[in-house]
Tab-separated table of C-alpha atoms in Angstrom:
chain	number	residue	atom	x	y	z
A	1	MET	CA	0.000	0.000	0.000
A	2	GLU	CA	1.286	3.454	-0.895
A	3	LYS	CA	2.545	5.531	2.002
A	4	ALA	CA	0.780	8.750	2.898
A	5	LYS	CA	2.739	11.995	2.907
A	6	VAL	CA	2.869	13.874	6.195
A	7	TYR	CA	4.374	17.325	5.878
A	8	PHE	CA	6.223	18.580	8.937
A	9	SER	CA	7.860	21.760	10.159
A	10	LYS	CA	9.539	22.450	13.475
A	11	ASN	CA	8.480	26.086	13.150
A	12	ILE	CA	5.236	26.744	15.001
A	13	THR	CA	4.270	30.081	13.503
A	14	PRO	CA	1.269	31.585	11.706
A	15	GLU	CA	3.320	31.706	8.514
A	16	THR	CA	4.140	27.991	8.727
A	17	LEU	CA	0.469	27.115	9.145
A	18	VAL	CA	-0.325	29.046	5.972
A	19	LYS	CA	2.569	27.402	4.099
A	20	LEU	CA	1.546	23.862	5.085
A	21	TYR	CA	-2.092	24.536	4.253
A	22	GLY	CA	-0.985	25.774	0.833
A	23	ILE	CA	0.958	22.553	0.194
A	24	LEU	CA	-2.137	20.514	1.001
A	25	THR	CA	-4.485	22.590	-1.140
A	26	GLU	CA	-2.220	22.218	-4.160
A	27	GLN	CA	-3.309	18.571	-4.036
A	28	ARG	CA	-6.805	18.909	-2.585
A	29	PRO	CA	-8.311	22.403	-2.790
A	30	LEU	CA	-11.009	23.163	-0.251
A	31	LYS	CA	-13.965	24.807	-1.944
A	32	GLY	CA	-17.003	26.821	-1.000
A	33	LYS	CA	-17.761	27.721	2.601
A	34	ILE	CA	-14.925	26.421	4.786
A	35	GLY	CA	-15.270	25.421	8.434
A	36	VAL	CA	-12.207	25.196	10.682
A	37	LYS	CA	-12.789	22.620	13.420
A	38	ILE	CA	-10.770	23.390	16.527
A	39	SER	CA	-11.203	23.091	20.266
A	40	THR	CA	-11.664	26.543	21.769
A	41	GLY	CA	-10.662	25.134	25.170
A	42	GLU	CA	-12.281	24.895	28.585
A	43	MET	CA	-12.472	28.052	30.690
A	44	GLY	CA	-9.349	28.221	32.839
A	45	GLY	CA	-7.290	26.104	30.467
A	46	HIS	CA	-4.474	27.607	28.435
A	47	ASN	CA	-3.136	24.962	26.049
A	48	TYR	CA	-5.660	25.369	23.215
A	49	LEU	CA	-4.500	26.746	19.845
A	50	LYS	CA	-4.388	30.497	20.323
A	51	PRO	CA	-6.136	32.964	17.984
A	52	GLU	CA	-2.823	34.720	17.323
A	53	LEU	CA	-1.359	31.444	15.994
A	54	ILE	CA	-4.237	30.370	13.767
A	55	GLY	CA	-5.577	33.802	12.811
A	56	GLU	CA	-3.593	34.374	9.614
A	57	LEU	CA	-4.699	31.028	8.210
A	58	VAL	CA	-8.350	31.373	9.227
A	59	ASP	CA	-8.457	34.860	7.689
A	60	LYS	CA	-6.769	33.702	4.487
A	61	ILE	CA	-9.404	31.031	3.836
A	62	ASP	CA	-12.295	33.132	5.217
A	63	GLY	CA	-12.975	30.239	7.567
A	64	THR	CA	-15.574	29.836	10.289
A	65	ILE	CA	-14.454	28.338	13.588
A	66	LEU	CA	-16.552	25.229	14.322
A	67	GLU	CA	-17.374	23.863	17.762
A	68	CYS	CA	-19.966	21.655	19.465
A	69	CYS	CA	-21.081	21.537	23.074
A	70	THR	CA	-19.474	19.127	25.523
A	71	ALA	CA	-21.026	16.300	27.564
A	72	TYR	CA	-19.308	16.583	30.914
A	73	GLY	CA	-20.564	19.832	32.420
A	74	GLY	CA	-17.921	22.536	32.637
A	75	SER	CA	-17.992	25.790	30.724
A	76	ARG	CA	-18.950	24.469	27.300
A	77	GLN	CA	-21.932	22.155	27.760
A	78	GLU	CA	-24.560	24.892	27.912
A	79	LYS	CA	-24.533	27.140	24.875
A	80	ASP	CA	-24.537	30.455	26.786
A	81	LYS	CA	-21.512	29.464	28.891
A	82	HIS	CA	-19.885	28.051	25.778
A	83	TRP	CA	-20.180	31.429	24.054
A	84	GLU	CA	-18.707	33.108	27.136
A	85	THR	CA	-15.714	30.775	26.941
A	86	ILE	CA	-15.270	31.337	23.206
A	87	LYS	CA	-15.221	35.086	23.794
A	88	ALA	CA	-12.952	34.864	26.853
A	89	HIS	CA	-10.407	32.894	24.826
A	90	GLY	CA	-10.391	35.478	22.060
A	91	PHE	CA	-12.104	33.578	19.261
A	92	SER	CA	-15.147	35.835	19.117
A	93	PRO	CA	-15.559	38.471	17.787
A	94	ARG	CA	-12.097	37.930	16.228
A	95	PHE	CA	-13.506	35.165	13.983
A	96	LYS	CA	-16.807	33.927	12.704
A	97	VAL	CA	-17.728	31.107	15.111
A	98	ASP	CA	-20.462	28.473	14.875
A	99	ILE	CA	-21.486	26.176	17.731
A	100	MET	CA	-22.896	23.623	15.325
A	101	ASP	CA	-25.338	21.996	17.775
A	102	GLU	CA	-26.520	25.268	19.331
A	103	PHE	CA	-29.965	24.934	17.738
A	104	GLY	CA	-30.158	21.244	16.930
A	105	GLU	CA	-28.497	18.012	15.886
A	106	LYS	CA	-28.878	15.316	13.259
A	107	ASP	CA	-27.985	11.656	12.833
A	108	ILE	CA	-25.672	10.572	10.047
A	109	PRO	CA	-25.136	6.899	9.163
A	110	VAL	CA	-22.071	4.869	10.058
A	111	GLU	CA	-21.772	2.003	7.602
A	112	ASN	CA	-20.359	-1.218	9.075
A	113	GLY	CA	-19.216	0.391	12.292
A	114	VAL	CA	-17.651	-1.741	15.009
A	115	HIS	CA	-20.107	-0.409	17.608
A	116	LEU	CA	-21.982	2.571	16.148
A	117	THR	CA	-24.772	2.495	13.591
A	118	HIS	CA	-24.909	6.284	13.361
A	119	ASP	CA	-23.242	9.435	14.634
A	120	THR	CA	-25.112	12.417	16.066
A	121	VAL	CA	-23.590	15.726	14.999
A	122	GLY	CA	-24.379	19.422	15.150
A	123	GLU	CA	-26.966	20.159	12.493
A	124	HIS	CA	-24.939	23.096	11.141
A	125	LEU	CA	-22.354	20.650	9.798
A	126	ASP	CA	-24.318	20.704	6.553
A	127	ASN	CA	-23.759	24.463	6.213
A	128	TYR	CA	-20.128	23.876	5.190
A	129	ASP	CA	-18.779	22.654	1.863
A	130	SER	CA	-15.294	21.876	3.202
A	131	ILE	CA	-13.651	21.420	6.602
A	132	LEU	CA	-10.116	21.934	7.827
A	133	ILE	CA	-9.548	19.744	10.880
A	134	LEU	CA	-7.095	21.914	12.818
A	135	SER	CA	-6.117	20.004	15.930
A	136	HIS	CA	-3.926	20.520	18.961
A	137	PHE	CA	-2.096	17.221	19.418
A	138	LYS	CA	-1.669	16.435	23.131
A	139	GLY	CA	-2.578	13.866	25.749
A	140	HIS	CA	-6.093	13.052	26.874
A	141	LEU	CA	-7.418	11.628	30.124
A	142	MET	CA	-9.774	9.135	28.456
A	143	GLY	CA	-8.564	8.737	24.884
A	144	GLY	CA	-4.837	8.757	25.616
A	145	PHE	CA	-4.175	11.435	23.025
A	146	GLY	CA	-6.210	13.888	21.048
A	147	GLY	CA	-5.413	14.670	17.431
A	148	ALA	CA	-7.249	14.700	14.120
A	149	LEU	CA	-9.362	11.588	14.737
A	150	LYS	CA	-10.629	12.793	18.100
A	151	ASN	CA	-11.338	16.244	16.671
A	152	ILE	CA	-13.436	14.659	13.914
A	153	SER	CA	-15.325	12.232	16.150
A	154	ILE	CA	-15.873	13.705	19.608
A	155	GLY	CA	-15.303	17.223	18.296
A	156	ILE	CA	-18.042	17.251	15.658
A	157	ALA	CA	-20.512	15.193	17.711
A	158	SER	CA	-23.264	17.010	19.572
A	159	THR	CA	-23.617	16.551	23.324
A	160	LYS	CA	-25.840	13.521	22.700
A	161	GLY	CA	-23.424	12.254	20.053
A	162	LYS	CA	-20.491	12.503	22.438
A	163	LEU	CA	-22.371	10.422	24.998
A	164	TYR	CA	-23.251	7.853	22.320
A	165	ILE	CA	-19.574	7.511	21.369
A	166	HIS	CA	-18.452	7.249	24.985
A	167	ALA	CA	-21.153	4.635	25.577
A	168	ALA	CA	-19.890	2.667	22.538
A	169	GLY	CA	-23.362	2.649	21.030
A	170	GLY	CA	-25.278	2.011	24.251
A	171	ASP	CA	-28.984	2.849	24.441
A	172	ASN	CA	-29.058	4.757	27.747
A	173	LEU	CA	-27.591	8.185	27.038
A	174	ASP	CA	-28.441	9.779	30.350
A	175	GLN	CA	-25.274	11.692	31.158
A	176	ASP	CA	-24.870	10.418	34.719
A	177	TYR	CA	-25.554	6.852	33.576
A	178	VAL	CA	-22.973	6.989	30.763
A	179	TRP	CA	-20.181	8.312	32.975
A	180	SER	CA	-20.871	5.671	35.627
A	181	HIS	CA	-21.221	2.764	33.151
A	182	LEU	CA	-18.357	3.253	30.725
A	183	PRO	CA	-17.630	0.397	28.292
A	184	LYS	CA	-14.327	-1.366	27.791
A	185	GLN	CA	-11.628	1.098	26.764
A	186	ASP	CA	-11.061	-0.430	23.332
A	187	ASP	CA	-14.798	-0.257	22.630
A	188	PHE	CA	-14.766	3.493	23.272
A	189	LEU	CA	-11.676	3.973	21.114
A	190	ALA	CA	-13.183	1.950	18.275
A	191	SER	CA	-16.374	3.998	18.569
A	192	MET	CA	-14.375	7.171	17.955
A	193	ALA	CA	-13.087	5.598	14.743
A	194	ASP	CA	-16.669	4.651	13.828
A	195	ALA	CA	-17.760	8.259	14.278
A	196	CYS	CA	-14.865	9.418	12.116
A	197	LYS	CA	-16.064	7.079	9.389
A	198	GLY	CA	-19.526	8.602	9.563
A	199	VAL	CA	-18.280	12.207	9.392
A	200	ILE	CA	-15.759	11.638	6.597
A	201	SER	CA	-18.332	9.774	4.529
A	202	HIS	CA	-20.906	12.526	5.125
A	203	VAL	CA	-18.649	15.490	4.393
A	204	GLY	CA	-16.628	13.735	1.692
A	205	LYS	CA	-12.977	12.744	1.891
A	206	GLU	CA	-12.238	15.175	-0.920
A	207	ASN	CA	-13.555	18.056	1.195
A	208	MET	CA	-11.356	17.600	4.283
A	209	LEU	CA	-7.757	18.419	5.214
A	210	TYR	CA	-5.812	17.825	8.437
A	211	ILE	CA	-3.274	19.855	10.403
A	212	ASN	CA	-1.997	18.879	13.870
A	213	VAL	CA	-0.078	21.382	15.973
A	214	ALA	CA	2.093	19.464	18.453
A	215	ASN	CA	2.830	22.148	21.020
A	216	ARG	CA	2.081	22.499	24.728
A	217	LEU	CA	2.259	18.699	24.934
A	218	SER	CA	0.427	18.220	28.202
A	219	VAL	CA	-0.879	14.820	29.248
A	220	ASP	CA	-4.250	16.583	29.556
A	221	CYS	CA	-6.648	17.727	26.872
A	222	ASP	CA	-7.818	21.270	26.165
A	223	CYS	CA	-11.123	20.151	27.722
A	224	ASN	CA	-9.381	20.222	31.115
A	225	SER	CA	-9.789	23.528	32.947
A	226	ASN	CA	-6.613	22.933	34.952
A	227	PRO	CA	-4.288	20.908	32.724
A	228	HIS	CA	-0.959	19.491	33.842
A	229	GLU	CA	1.976	21.523	32.591
A	230	PRO	CA	3.826	19.908	29.663
A	231	GLU	CA	6.894	17.886	30.570
A	232	MET	CA	8.294	17.692	27.046
A	233	GLY	CA	9.069	20.416	24.539
A	234	ASP	CA	7.107	21.341	21.439
A	235	LEU	CA	7.549	19.180	18.333
A	236	GLY	CA	6.135	21.194	15.436
A	237	ILE	CA	3.289	21.225	12.931
A	238	PHE	CA	2.138	18.176	10.952
A	239	ALA	CA	-0.126	18.371	7.882
A	240	SER	CA	-1.627	15.669	5.682
A	241	LEU	CA	-4.469	14.620	3.417
A	242	ASP	CA	-4.731	11.505	5.605
A	243	PRO	CA	-6.222	11.631	9.135
A	244	VAL	CA	-4.843	8.216	10.088
A	245	ALA	CA	-1.287	8.924	8.971
A	246	ILE	CA	-1.130	12.317	10.665
A	247	ASP	CA	-2.137	10.928	14.074
A	248	GLN	CA	0.210	7.957	13.654
A	249	ALA	CA	3.037	10.347	12.770
A	250	CYS	CA	2.405	12.503	15.863
A	251	TYR	CA	2.254	9.438	18.104
A	252	ASP	CA	5.519	8.154	16.640
A	253	ALA	CA	7.168	11.570	16.964
A	254	VAL	CA	6.442	11.597	20.690
A	255	LYS	CA	7.716	8.036	21.064
A	256	ASN	CA	10.906	8.757	19.107
A	257	ALA	CA	11.686	12.168	20.609
A	258	ALA	CA	15.040	12.610	22.341
A	259	ASP	CA	13.317	14.669	25.034
A	260	PRO	CA	13.232	12.667	28.316
A	261	GLY	CA	10.142	14.615	29.288
A	262	LYS	CA	8.206	12.457	26.828
A	263	ALA	CA	7.784	9.706	29.431
A	264	ALA	CA	4.635	11.152	30.989
A	265	LEU	CA	2.873	11.605	27.659
A	266	ILE	CA	3.900	8.142	26.470
A	267	GLU	CA	2.517	6.656	29.673
A	268	ARG	CA	-0.753	8.532	29.171
A	269	MET	CA	-1.072	7.391	25.560
A	270	ASP	CA	-0.139	3.773	26.080
A	271	SER	CA	-1.955	3.223	29.364
A	272	ARG	CA	-5.151	4.140	27.496
A	273	HIS	CA	-4.165	2.103	24.384
A	274	ALA	CA	-4.668	5.317	22.394
A	275	ILE	CA	-3.292	3.895	19.167
A	276	HIS	CA	-6.337	1.610	18.889
A	277	THR	CA	-8.404	4.449	17.423
A	278	VAL	CA	-5.792	4.769	14.686
A	279	GLU	CA	-5.839	1.005	14.141
A	280	VAL	CA	-9.615	0.877	13.705
A	281	ALA	CA	-9.700	4.001	11.540
A	282	ALA	CA	-7.173	2.347	9.236
A	283	ALA	CA	-9.262	-0.835	9.165
A	284	HIS	CA	-12.247	1.334	8.174
A	285	GLY	CA	-10.272	2.574	5.169
A	286	LEU	CA	-10.047	6.173	6.394
A	287	GLY	CA	-6.323	6.278	5.721
A	288	VAL	CA	-3.082	4.362	6.134
A	289	ARG	CA	-0.653	4.026	9.033
A	290	GLU	CA	2.397	3.954	6.757
A	291	TYR	CA	3.688	7.425	5.974
A	292	GLU	CA	6.599	9.450	4.678
A	293	ILE	CA	7.651	12.586	6.527
A	294	VAL	CA	8.317	15.512	4.192
A	295	GLU	CA	10.148	18.185	6.176
A	296	ILE	CA	9.377	21.807	5.361
A	297	ASP	CA	11.498	24.758	6.488
């Protein structure tokens, strides 16, 4: 099987983001109304991708920042508090922002999923012709790491959709019930890959691109209001047409880093068997795990 290309630069700057995006769009131009799916971060957190880093790129493509509400309480489950957080973190009014499930949600099919038969997403997903999945690669308490695949699955799911993924397709989506009756870890991870399959099929592979910024490499996600400080240094920016390859490349870059501070993040990733989401996504045909790094100045 042909290897995917993953473009990489050690330079984490607005200009580098624009350059890497340009390399991708030479091969797969994004057309029409473009959404930029990021995590705007939980109130109190500080590791999310900052407006001053992503602003030049978002402006260049006239993109709309896309979010959905969370499923664990906090400052982003209720839409009013979510808007307060978005504004506090500088995303609004700096950018156009859309909480896609603010007014409703919709089910999209998942064909031959391991656990899911459908995915429940913000209904505004259909307002966009193309989507740039712009992810902060870092650790995650439940998933082990968060990158492109998590940003597609959990990130684009509505509150109900997030609970459905975490429940691995279970019928009882009462929030308290789901958090107290979690499935086997691999079932949850496979369900994230299922949800990715649903979103990519719905939006169209040809209408999606992927950039991972591997900075502020905390063991905790941007959904944590008080994340652990990073113990390893920044790696750089990864960009690809392939969501499987880009997450595999980031995982491998952490593993292969010379930085001894990587130990905490590796423990977080491997203790949660994080790579299983990548494995299932590859089995679903969403991309390949074999890649070639193309370094960009």
